[in-house]
PDB file of C-alpha atoms and ligand atoms in Angstrom:
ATOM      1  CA  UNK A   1     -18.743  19.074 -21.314  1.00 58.00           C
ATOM      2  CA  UNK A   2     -15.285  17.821 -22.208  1.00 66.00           C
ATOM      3  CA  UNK A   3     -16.031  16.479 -25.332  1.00 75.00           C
ATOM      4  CA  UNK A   4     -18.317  18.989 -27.415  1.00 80.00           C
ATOM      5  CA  UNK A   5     -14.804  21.109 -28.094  1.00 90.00           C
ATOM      6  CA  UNK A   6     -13.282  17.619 -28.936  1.00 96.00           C
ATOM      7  CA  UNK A   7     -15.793  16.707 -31.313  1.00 94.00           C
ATOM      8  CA  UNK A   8     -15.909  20.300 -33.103  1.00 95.00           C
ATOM      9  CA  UNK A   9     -12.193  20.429 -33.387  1.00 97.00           C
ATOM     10  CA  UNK A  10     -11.210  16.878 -34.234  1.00 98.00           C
ATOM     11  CA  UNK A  11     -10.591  17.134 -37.795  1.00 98.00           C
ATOM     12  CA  UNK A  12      -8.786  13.571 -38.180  1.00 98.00           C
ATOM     13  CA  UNK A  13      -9.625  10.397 -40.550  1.00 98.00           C
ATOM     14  CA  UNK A  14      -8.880   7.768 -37.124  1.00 98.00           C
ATOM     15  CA  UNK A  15      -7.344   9.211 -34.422  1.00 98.00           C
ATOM     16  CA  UNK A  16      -9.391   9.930 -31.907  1.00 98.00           C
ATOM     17  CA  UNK A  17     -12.689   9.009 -33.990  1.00 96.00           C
ATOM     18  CA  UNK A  18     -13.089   6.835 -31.522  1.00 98.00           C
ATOM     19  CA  UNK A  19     -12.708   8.840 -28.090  1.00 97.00           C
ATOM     20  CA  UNK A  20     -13.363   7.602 -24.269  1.00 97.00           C
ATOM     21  CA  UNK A  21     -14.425  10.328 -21.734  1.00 97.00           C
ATOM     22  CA  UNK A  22     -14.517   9.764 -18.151  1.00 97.00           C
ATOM     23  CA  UNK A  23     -14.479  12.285 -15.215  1.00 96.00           C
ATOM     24  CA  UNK A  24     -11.868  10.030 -13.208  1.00 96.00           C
ATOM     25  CA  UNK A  25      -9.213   7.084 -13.370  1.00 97.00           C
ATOM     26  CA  UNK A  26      -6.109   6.200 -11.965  1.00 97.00           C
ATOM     27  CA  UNK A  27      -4.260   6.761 -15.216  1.00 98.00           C
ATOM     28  CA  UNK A  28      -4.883   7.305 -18.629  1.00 98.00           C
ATOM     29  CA  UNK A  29      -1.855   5.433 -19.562  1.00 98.00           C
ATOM     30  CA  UNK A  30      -3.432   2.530 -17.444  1.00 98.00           C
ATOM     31  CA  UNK A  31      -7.121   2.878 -18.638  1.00 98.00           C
ATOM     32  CA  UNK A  32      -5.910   2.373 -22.254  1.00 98.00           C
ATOM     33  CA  UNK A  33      -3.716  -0.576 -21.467  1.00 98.00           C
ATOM     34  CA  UNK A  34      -7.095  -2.076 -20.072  1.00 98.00           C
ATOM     35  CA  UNK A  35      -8.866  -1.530 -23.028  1.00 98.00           C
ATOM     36  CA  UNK A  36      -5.863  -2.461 -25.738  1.00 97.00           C
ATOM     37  CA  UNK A  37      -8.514  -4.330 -28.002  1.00 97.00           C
ATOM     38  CA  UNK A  38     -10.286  -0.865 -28.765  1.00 98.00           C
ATOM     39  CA  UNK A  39      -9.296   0.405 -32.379  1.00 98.00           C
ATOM     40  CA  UNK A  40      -5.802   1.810 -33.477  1.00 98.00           C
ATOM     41  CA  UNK A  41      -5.832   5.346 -32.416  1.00 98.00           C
ATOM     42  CA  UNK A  42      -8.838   4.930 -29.695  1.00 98.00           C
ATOM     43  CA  UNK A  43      -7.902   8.151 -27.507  1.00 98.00           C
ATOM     44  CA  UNK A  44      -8.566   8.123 -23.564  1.00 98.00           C
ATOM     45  CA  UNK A  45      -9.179  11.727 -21.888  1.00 98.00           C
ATOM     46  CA  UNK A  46     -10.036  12.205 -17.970  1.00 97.00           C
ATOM     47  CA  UNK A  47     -10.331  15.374 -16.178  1.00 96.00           C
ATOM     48  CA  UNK A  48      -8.586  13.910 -13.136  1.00 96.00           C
ATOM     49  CA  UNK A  49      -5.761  10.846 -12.257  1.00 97.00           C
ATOM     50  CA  UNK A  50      -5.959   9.252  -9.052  1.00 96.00           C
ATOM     51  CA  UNK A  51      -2.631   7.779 -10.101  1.00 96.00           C
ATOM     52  CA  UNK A  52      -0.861  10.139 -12.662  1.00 97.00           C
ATOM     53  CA  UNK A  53       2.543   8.537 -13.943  1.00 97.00           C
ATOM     54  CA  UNK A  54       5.316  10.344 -15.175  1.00 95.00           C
ATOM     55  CA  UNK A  55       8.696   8.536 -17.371  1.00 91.00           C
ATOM     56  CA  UNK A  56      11.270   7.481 -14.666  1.00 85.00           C
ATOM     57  CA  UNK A  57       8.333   6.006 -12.066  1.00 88.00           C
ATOM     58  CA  UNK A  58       7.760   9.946 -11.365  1.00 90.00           C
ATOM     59  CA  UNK A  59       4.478  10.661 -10.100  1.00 92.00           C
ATOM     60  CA  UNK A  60       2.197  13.002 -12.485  1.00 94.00           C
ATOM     61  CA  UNK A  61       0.516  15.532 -10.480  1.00 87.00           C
ATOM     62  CA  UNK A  62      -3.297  14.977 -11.825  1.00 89.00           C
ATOM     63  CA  UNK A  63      -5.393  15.440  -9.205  1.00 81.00           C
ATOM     64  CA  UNK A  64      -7.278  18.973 -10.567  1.00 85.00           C
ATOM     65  CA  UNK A  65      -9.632  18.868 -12.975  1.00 92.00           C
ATOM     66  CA  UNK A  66      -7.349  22.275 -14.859  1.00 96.00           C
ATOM     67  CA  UNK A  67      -5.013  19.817 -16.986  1.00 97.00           C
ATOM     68  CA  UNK A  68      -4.946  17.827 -19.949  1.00 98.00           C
ATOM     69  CA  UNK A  69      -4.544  14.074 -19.681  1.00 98.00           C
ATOM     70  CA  UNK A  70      -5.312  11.744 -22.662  1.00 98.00           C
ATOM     71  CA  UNK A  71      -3.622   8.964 -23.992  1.00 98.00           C
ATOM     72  CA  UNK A  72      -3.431   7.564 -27.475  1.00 98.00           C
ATOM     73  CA  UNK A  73      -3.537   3.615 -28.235  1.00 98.00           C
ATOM     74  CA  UNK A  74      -1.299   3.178 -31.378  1.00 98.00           C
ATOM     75  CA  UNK A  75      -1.208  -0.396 -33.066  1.00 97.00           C
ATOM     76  CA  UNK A  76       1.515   0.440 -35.497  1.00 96.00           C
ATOM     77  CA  UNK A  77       3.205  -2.578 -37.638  1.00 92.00           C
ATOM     78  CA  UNK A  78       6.880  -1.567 -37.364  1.00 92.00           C
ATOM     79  CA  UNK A  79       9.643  -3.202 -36.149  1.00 89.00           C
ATOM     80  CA  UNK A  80      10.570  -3.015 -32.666  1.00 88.00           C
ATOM     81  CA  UNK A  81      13.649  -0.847 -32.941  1.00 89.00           C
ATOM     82  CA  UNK A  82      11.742   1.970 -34.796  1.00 92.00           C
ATOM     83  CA  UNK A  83       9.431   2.516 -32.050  1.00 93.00           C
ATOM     84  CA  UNK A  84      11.257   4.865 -29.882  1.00 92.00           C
ATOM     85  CA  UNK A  85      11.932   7.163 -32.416  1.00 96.00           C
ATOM     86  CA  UNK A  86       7.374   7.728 -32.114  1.00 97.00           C
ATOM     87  CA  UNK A  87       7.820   9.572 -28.274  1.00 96.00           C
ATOM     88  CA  UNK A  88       9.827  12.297 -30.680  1.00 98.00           C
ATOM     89  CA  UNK A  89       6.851  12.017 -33.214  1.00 98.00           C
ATOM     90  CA  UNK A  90       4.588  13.031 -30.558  1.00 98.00           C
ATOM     91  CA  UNK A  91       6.661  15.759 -28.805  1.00 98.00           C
ATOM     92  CA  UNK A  92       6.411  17.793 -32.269  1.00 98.00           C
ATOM     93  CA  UNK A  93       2.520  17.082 -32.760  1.00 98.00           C
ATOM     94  CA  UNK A  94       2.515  18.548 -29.087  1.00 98.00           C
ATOM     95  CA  UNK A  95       4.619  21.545 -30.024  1.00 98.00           C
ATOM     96  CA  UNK A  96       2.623  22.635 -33.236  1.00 98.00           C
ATOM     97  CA  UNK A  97      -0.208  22.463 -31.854  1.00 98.00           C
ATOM     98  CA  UNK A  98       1.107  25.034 -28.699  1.00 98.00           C
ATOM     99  CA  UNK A  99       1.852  27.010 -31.739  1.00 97.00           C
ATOM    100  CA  UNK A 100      -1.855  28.440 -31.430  1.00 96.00           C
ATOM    101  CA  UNK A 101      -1.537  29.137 -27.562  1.00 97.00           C
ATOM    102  CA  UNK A 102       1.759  30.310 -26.967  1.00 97.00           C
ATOM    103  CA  UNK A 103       5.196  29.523 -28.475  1.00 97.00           C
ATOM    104  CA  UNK A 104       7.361  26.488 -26.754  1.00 98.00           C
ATOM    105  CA  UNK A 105       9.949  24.623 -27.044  1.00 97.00           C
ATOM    106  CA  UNK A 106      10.915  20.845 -27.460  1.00 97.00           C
ATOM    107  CA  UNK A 107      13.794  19.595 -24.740  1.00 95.00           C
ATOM    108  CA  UNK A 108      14.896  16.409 -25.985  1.00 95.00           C
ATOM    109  CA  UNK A 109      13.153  13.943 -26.249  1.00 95.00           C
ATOM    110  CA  UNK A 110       9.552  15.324 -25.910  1.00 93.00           C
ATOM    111  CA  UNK A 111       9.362  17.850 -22.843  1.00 95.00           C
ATOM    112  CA  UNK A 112       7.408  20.568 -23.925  1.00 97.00           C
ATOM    113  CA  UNK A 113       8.985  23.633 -22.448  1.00 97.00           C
ATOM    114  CA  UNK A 114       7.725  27.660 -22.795  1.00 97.00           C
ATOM    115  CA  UNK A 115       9.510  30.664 -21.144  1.00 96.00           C
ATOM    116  CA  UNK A 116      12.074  27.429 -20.166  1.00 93.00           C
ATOM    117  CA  UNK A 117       9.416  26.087 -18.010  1.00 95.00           C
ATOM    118  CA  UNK A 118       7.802  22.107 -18.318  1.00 96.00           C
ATOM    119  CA  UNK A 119       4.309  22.924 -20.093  1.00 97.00           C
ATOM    120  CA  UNK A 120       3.991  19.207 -21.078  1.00 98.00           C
ATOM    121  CA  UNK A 121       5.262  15.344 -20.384  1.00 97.00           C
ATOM    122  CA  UNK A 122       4.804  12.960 -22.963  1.00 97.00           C
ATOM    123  CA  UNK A 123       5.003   8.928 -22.001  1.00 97.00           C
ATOM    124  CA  UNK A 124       4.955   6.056 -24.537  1.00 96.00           C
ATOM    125  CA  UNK A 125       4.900   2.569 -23.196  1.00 96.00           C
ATOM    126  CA  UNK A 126       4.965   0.025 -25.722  1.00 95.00           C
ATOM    127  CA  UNK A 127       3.761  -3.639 -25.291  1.00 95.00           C
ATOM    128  CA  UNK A 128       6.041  -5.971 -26.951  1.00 90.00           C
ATOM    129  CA  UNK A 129       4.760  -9.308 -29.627  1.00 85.00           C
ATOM    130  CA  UNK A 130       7.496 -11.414 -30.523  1.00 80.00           C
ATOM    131  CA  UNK A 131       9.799  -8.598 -32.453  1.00 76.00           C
ATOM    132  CA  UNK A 132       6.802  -6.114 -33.462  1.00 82.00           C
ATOM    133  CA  UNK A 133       5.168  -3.956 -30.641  1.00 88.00           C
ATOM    134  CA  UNK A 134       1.565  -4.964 -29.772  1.00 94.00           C
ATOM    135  CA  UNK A 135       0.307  -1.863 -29.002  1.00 97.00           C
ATOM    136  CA  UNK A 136       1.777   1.101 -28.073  1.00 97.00           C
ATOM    137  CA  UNK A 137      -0.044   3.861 -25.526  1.00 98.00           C
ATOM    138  CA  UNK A 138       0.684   7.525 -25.626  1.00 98.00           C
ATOM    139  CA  UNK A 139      -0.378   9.663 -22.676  1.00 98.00           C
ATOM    140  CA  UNK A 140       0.372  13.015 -22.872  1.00 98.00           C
ATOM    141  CA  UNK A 141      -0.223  15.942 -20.280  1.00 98.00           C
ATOM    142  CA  UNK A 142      -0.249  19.544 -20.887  1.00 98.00           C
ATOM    143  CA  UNK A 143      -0.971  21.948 -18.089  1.00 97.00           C
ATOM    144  CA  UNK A 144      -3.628  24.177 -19.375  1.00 97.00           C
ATOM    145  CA  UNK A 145      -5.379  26.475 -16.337  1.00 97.00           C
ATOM    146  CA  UNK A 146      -3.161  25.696 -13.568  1.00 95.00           C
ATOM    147  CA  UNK A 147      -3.045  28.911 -11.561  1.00 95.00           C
ATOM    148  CA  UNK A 148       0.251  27.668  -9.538  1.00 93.00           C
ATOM    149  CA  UNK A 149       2.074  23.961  -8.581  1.00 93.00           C
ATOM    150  CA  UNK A 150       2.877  22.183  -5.487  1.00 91.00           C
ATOM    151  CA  UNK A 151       6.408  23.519  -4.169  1.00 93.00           C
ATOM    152  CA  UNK A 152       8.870  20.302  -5.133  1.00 90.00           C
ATOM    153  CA  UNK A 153       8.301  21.528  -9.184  1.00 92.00           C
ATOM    154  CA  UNK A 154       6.706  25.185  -8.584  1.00 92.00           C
ATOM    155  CA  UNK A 155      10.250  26.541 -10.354  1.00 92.00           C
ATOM    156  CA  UNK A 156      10.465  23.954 -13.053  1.00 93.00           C
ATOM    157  CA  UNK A 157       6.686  24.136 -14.205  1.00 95.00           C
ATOM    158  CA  UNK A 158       4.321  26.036 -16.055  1.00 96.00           C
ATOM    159  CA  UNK A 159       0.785  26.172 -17.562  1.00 97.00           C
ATOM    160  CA  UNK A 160      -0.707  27.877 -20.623  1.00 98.00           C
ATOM    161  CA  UNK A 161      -2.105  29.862 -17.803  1.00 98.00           C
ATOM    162  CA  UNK A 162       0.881  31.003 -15.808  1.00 97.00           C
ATOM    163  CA  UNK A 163       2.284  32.050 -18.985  1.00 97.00           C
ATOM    164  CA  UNK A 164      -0.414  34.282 -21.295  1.00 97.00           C
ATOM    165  CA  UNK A 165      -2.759  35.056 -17.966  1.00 98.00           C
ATOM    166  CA  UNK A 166      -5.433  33.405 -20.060  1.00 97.00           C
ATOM    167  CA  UNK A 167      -7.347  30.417 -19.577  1.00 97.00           C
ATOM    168  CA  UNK A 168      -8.224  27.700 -22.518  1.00 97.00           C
ATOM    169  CA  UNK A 169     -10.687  24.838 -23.665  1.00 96.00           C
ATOM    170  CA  UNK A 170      -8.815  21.721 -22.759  1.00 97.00           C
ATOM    171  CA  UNK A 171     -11.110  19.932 -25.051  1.00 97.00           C
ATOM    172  CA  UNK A 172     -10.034  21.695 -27.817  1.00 97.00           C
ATOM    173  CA  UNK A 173      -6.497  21.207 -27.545  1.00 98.00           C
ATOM    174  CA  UNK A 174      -7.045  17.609 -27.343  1.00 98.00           C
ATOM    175  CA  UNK A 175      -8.310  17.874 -30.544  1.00 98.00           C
ATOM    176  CA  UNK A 176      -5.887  20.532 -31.643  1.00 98.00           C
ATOM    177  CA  UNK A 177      -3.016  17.910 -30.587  1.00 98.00           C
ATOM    178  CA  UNK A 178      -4.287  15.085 -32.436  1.00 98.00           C
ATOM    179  CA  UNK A 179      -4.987  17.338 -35.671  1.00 98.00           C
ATOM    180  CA  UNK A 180      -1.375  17.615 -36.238  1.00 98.00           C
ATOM    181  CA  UNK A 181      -0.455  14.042 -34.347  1.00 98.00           C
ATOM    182  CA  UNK A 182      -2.226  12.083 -37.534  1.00 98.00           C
ATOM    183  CA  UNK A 183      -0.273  13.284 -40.555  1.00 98.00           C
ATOM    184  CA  UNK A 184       3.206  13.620 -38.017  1.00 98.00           C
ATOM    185  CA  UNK A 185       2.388   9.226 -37.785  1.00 98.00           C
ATOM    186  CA  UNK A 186       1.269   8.706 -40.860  1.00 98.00           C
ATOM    187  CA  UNK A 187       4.694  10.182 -42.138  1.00 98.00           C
ATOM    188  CA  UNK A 188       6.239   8.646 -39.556  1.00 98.00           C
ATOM    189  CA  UNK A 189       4.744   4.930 -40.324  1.00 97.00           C
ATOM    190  CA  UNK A 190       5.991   5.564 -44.163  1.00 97.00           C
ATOM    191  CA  UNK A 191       9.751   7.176 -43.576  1.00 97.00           C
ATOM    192  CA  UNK A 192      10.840   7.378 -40.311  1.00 97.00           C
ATOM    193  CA  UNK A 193      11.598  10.658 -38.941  1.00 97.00           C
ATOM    194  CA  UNK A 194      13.593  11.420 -42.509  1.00 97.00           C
ATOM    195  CA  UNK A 195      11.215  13.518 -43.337  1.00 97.00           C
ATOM    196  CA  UNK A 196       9.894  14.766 -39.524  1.00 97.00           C
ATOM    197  CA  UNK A 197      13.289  16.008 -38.220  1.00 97.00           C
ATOM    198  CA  UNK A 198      14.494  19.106 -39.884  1.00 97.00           C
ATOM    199  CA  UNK A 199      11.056  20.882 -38.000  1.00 98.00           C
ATOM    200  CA  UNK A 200      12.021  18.710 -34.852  1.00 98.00           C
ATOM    201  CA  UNK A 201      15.711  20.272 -34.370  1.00 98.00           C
ATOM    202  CA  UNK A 202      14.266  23.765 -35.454  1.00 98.00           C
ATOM    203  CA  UNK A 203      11.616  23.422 -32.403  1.00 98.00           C
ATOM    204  CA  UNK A 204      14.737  21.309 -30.004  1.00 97.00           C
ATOM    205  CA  UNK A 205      15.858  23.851 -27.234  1.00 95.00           C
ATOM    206  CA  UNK A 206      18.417  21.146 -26.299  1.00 94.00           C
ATOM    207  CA  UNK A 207      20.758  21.500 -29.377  1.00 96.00           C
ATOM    208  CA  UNK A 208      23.843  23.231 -29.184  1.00 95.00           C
ATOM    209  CA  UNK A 209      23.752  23.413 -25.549  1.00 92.00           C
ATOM    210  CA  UNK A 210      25.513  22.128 -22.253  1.00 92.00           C
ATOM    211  CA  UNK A 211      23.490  19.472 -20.933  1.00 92.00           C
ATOM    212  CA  UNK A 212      24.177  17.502 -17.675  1.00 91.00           C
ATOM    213  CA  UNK A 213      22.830  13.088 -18.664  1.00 87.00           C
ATOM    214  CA  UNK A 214      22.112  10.666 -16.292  1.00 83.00           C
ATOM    215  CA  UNK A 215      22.871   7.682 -18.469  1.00 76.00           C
ATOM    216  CA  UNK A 216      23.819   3.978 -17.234  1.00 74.00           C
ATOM    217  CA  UNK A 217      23.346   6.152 -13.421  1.00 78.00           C
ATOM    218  CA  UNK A 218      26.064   8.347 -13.980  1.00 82.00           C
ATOM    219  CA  UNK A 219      25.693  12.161 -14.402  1.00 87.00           C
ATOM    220  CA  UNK A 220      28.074  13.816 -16.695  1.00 87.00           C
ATOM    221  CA  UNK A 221      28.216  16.850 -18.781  1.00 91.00           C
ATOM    222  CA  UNK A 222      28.344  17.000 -22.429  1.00 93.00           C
ATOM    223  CA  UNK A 223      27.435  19.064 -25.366  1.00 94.00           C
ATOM    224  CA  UNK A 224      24.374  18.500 -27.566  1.00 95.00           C
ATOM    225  CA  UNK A 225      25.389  18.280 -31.187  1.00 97.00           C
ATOM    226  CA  UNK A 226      22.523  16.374 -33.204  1.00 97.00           C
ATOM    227  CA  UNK A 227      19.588  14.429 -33.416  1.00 97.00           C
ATOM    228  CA  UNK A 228      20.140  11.269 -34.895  1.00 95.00           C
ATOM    229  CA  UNK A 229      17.501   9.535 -37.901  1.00 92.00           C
ATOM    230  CA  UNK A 230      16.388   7.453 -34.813  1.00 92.00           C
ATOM    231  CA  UNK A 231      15.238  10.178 -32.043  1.00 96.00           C
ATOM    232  CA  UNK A 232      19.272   9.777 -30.668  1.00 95.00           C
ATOM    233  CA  UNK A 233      20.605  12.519 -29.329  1.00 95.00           C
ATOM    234  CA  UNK A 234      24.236  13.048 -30.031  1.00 96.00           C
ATOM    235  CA  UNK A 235      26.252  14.330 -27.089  1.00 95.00           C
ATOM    236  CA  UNK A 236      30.173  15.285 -26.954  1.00 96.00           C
ATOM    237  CA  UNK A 237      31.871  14.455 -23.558  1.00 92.00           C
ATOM    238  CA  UNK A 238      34.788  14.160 -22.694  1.00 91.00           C
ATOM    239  CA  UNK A 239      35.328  10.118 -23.599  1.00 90.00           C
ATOM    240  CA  UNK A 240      34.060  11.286 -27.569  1.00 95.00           C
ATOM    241  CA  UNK A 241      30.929  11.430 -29.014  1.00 96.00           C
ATOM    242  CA  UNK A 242      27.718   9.460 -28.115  1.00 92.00           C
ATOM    243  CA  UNK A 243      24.491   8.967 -28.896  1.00 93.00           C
ATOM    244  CA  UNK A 244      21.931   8.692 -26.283  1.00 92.00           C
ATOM    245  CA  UNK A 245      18.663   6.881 -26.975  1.00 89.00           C
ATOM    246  CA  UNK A 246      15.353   8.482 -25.515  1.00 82.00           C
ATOM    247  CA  UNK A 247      14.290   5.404 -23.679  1.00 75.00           C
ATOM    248  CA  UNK A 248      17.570   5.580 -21.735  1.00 73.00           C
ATOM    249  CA  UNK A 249      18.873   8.878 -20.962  1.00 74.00           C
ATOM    250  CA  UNK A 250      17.607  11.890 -19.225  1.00 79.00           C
ATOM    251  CA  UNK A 251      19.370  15.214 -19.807  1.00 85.00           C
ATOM    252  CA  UNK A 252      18.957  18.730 -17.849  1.00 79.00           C
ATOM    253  CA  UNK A 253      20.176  22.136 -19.147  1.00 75.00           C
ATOM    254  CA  UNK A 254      23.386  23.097 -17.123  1.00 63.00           C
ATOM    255  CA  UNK A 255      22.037  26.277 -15.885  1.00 59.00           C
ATOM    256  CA  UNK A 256      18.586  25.733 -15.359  1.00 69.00           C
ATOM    257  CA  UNK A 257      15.926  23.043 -16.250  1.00 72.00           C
ATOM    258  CA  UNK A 258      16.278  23.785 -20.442  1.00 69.00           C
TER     259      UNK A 258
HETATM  260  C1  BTN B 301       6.805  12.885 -18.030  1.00 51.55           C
HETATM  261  O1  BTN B 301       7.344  12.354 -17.046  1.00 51.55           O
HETATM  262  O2  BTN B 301       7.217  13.961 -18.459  1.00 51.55           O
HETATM  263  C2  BTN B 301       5.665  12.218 -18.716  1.00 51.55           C
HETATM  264  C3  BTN B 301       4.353  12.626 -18.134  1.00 51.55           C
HETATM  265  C4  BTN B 301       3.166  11.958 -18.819  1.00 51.55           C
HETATM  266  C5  BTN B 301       1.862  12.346 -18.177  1.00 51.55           C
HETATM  267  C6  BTN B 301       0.694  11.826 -18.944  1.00 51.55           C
HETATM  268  S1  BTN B 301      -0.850  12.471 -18.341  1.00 51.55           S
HETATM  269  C7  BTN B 301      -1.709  11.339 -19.329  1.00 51.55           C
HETATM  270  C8  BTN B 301      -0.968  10.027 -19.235  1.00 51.55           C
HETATM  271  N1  BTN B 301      -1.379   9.296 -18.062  1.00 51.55           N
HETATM  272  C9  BTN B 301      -0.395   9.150 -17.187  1.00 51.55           C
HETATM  273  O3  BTN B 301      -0.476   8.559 -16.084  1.00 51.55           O
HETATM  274  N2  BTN B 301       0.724   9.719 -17.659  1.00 51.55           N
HETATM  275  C10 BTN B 301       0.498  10.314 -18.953  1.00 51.55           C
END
């Protein structure tokens, strides 16, 4: 049952203490919108999306029961402009806890990435109050025992799986995810990522790289220099230096999907 490893893993004071099982929904992202009055840090976990949504409007491939999909519901009281430095926040809870499994990677903003591979897709969507967010929803997705992917992202994707040849409790790295996710907010509720990013740029395969951006559209190439107190990356092209914000830019490796 998916949530006996949840329960005997969970080691948290609220996140997750709360925790919403079901075998099947369109999205978890969705499901927790629907129930946005449940407590701050209620967690949502299916074994299957009819209707799996990836950033961008991509679609989420969800349809086997070998994945993880959850989704956090976050009631932070920030201000709205801090709130997309949090996706970042959640891309490093993601990437310690893979520390246990295997070791990855972070591609800016939150892609978690082994052997240069997708492992994991992070998606924040925040609900706006007059200047303060509402509520903000998590979902993240790891692939855990996926044996292989359907052709259009068979090259750019992996599984815990494909990479160690061993299979995994997807319960417990719900739980394992979370573990690290509550302190990671916590810190980041208090300070920002002051305090957050020195272990984020260690983990960031996109620094001091080529990287092709789509930005405004337009694709150009530029060179990854930083991560800014704010989740920013900061790029060199060949118009100067700028700093792309996570909401709005999508970057590629040059040579390959890292
Ligand atoms: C990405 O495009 O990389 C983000 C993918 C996010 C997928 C997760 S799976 C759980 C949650 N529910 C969804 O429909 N999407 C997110």
């Amino acid at each position: 049952m998916l949530s006996r490893g949840f329960k005997e893993n969970l080691k948290t004071n609220f996140i997750g203490k709360k925790a919403i099982f079901v075998d099947e929904t369109d999205s978890t992202n969705a499901l927790a919108k629907r129930e946005k009055s449940s407590p701050d840090g209620t967690v949502f976990v299916a074994k299957k999306q009819t209707n799996g949504r990836g950033r961008r409007g991509r679609v989420w491939e969800s349809e086997d029961e070998k994945s993880l999909y959850m989704s956090i519901l976050l009631k932070p009281s920030i201000d709205a402009e801090k709130i997309s430095a949090l996706t970042l926040v959640v891309g490093l809870a993601v990437c310690r806890a893979m520390d246990l499994y295997a070791k990855t990677e972070i591609k800016w903003p939150n892609d978690i990435v082994i052997n240069k591979k997708k492992l994991s897709g992070i998606m924040c969507e925040t609900a706006f109050a007059v200047e303060k967010p509402e509520y903000v929803v998590c979902g993240i997705g790891v692939n855990v025992n996926n044996s292989d992917f359907p052709d259009a992202i068979s090259k750019t994707a992996a599984s815990l799986k494909t990479e160690t040849g061993k299979i995994f409790d997807i319960a417990e790295i719900a739980a394992k995810i979370l573990n690290e996710f509550e302190p990671l907010y916590k810190e980041y509720l208090k300070n920002g990522l002051s305090n957050i990013i020195e272990d984020y740029k260690k983990r960031c395969a996109t620094l001091s790289k080529e990287v092709s951006v789509v930005f405004d559209n337009e694709k150009i190439n530029a060179y990854a220099l930083d991560i800014t107190e704010d989740g920013g990356l900061l790029v060199k092209t060949s118009d100067g230096e700028k700093i792309l914000n996570s909401g709005e830019a999508s970057v590629r490796g040059i040579y390959g999907y890292v």
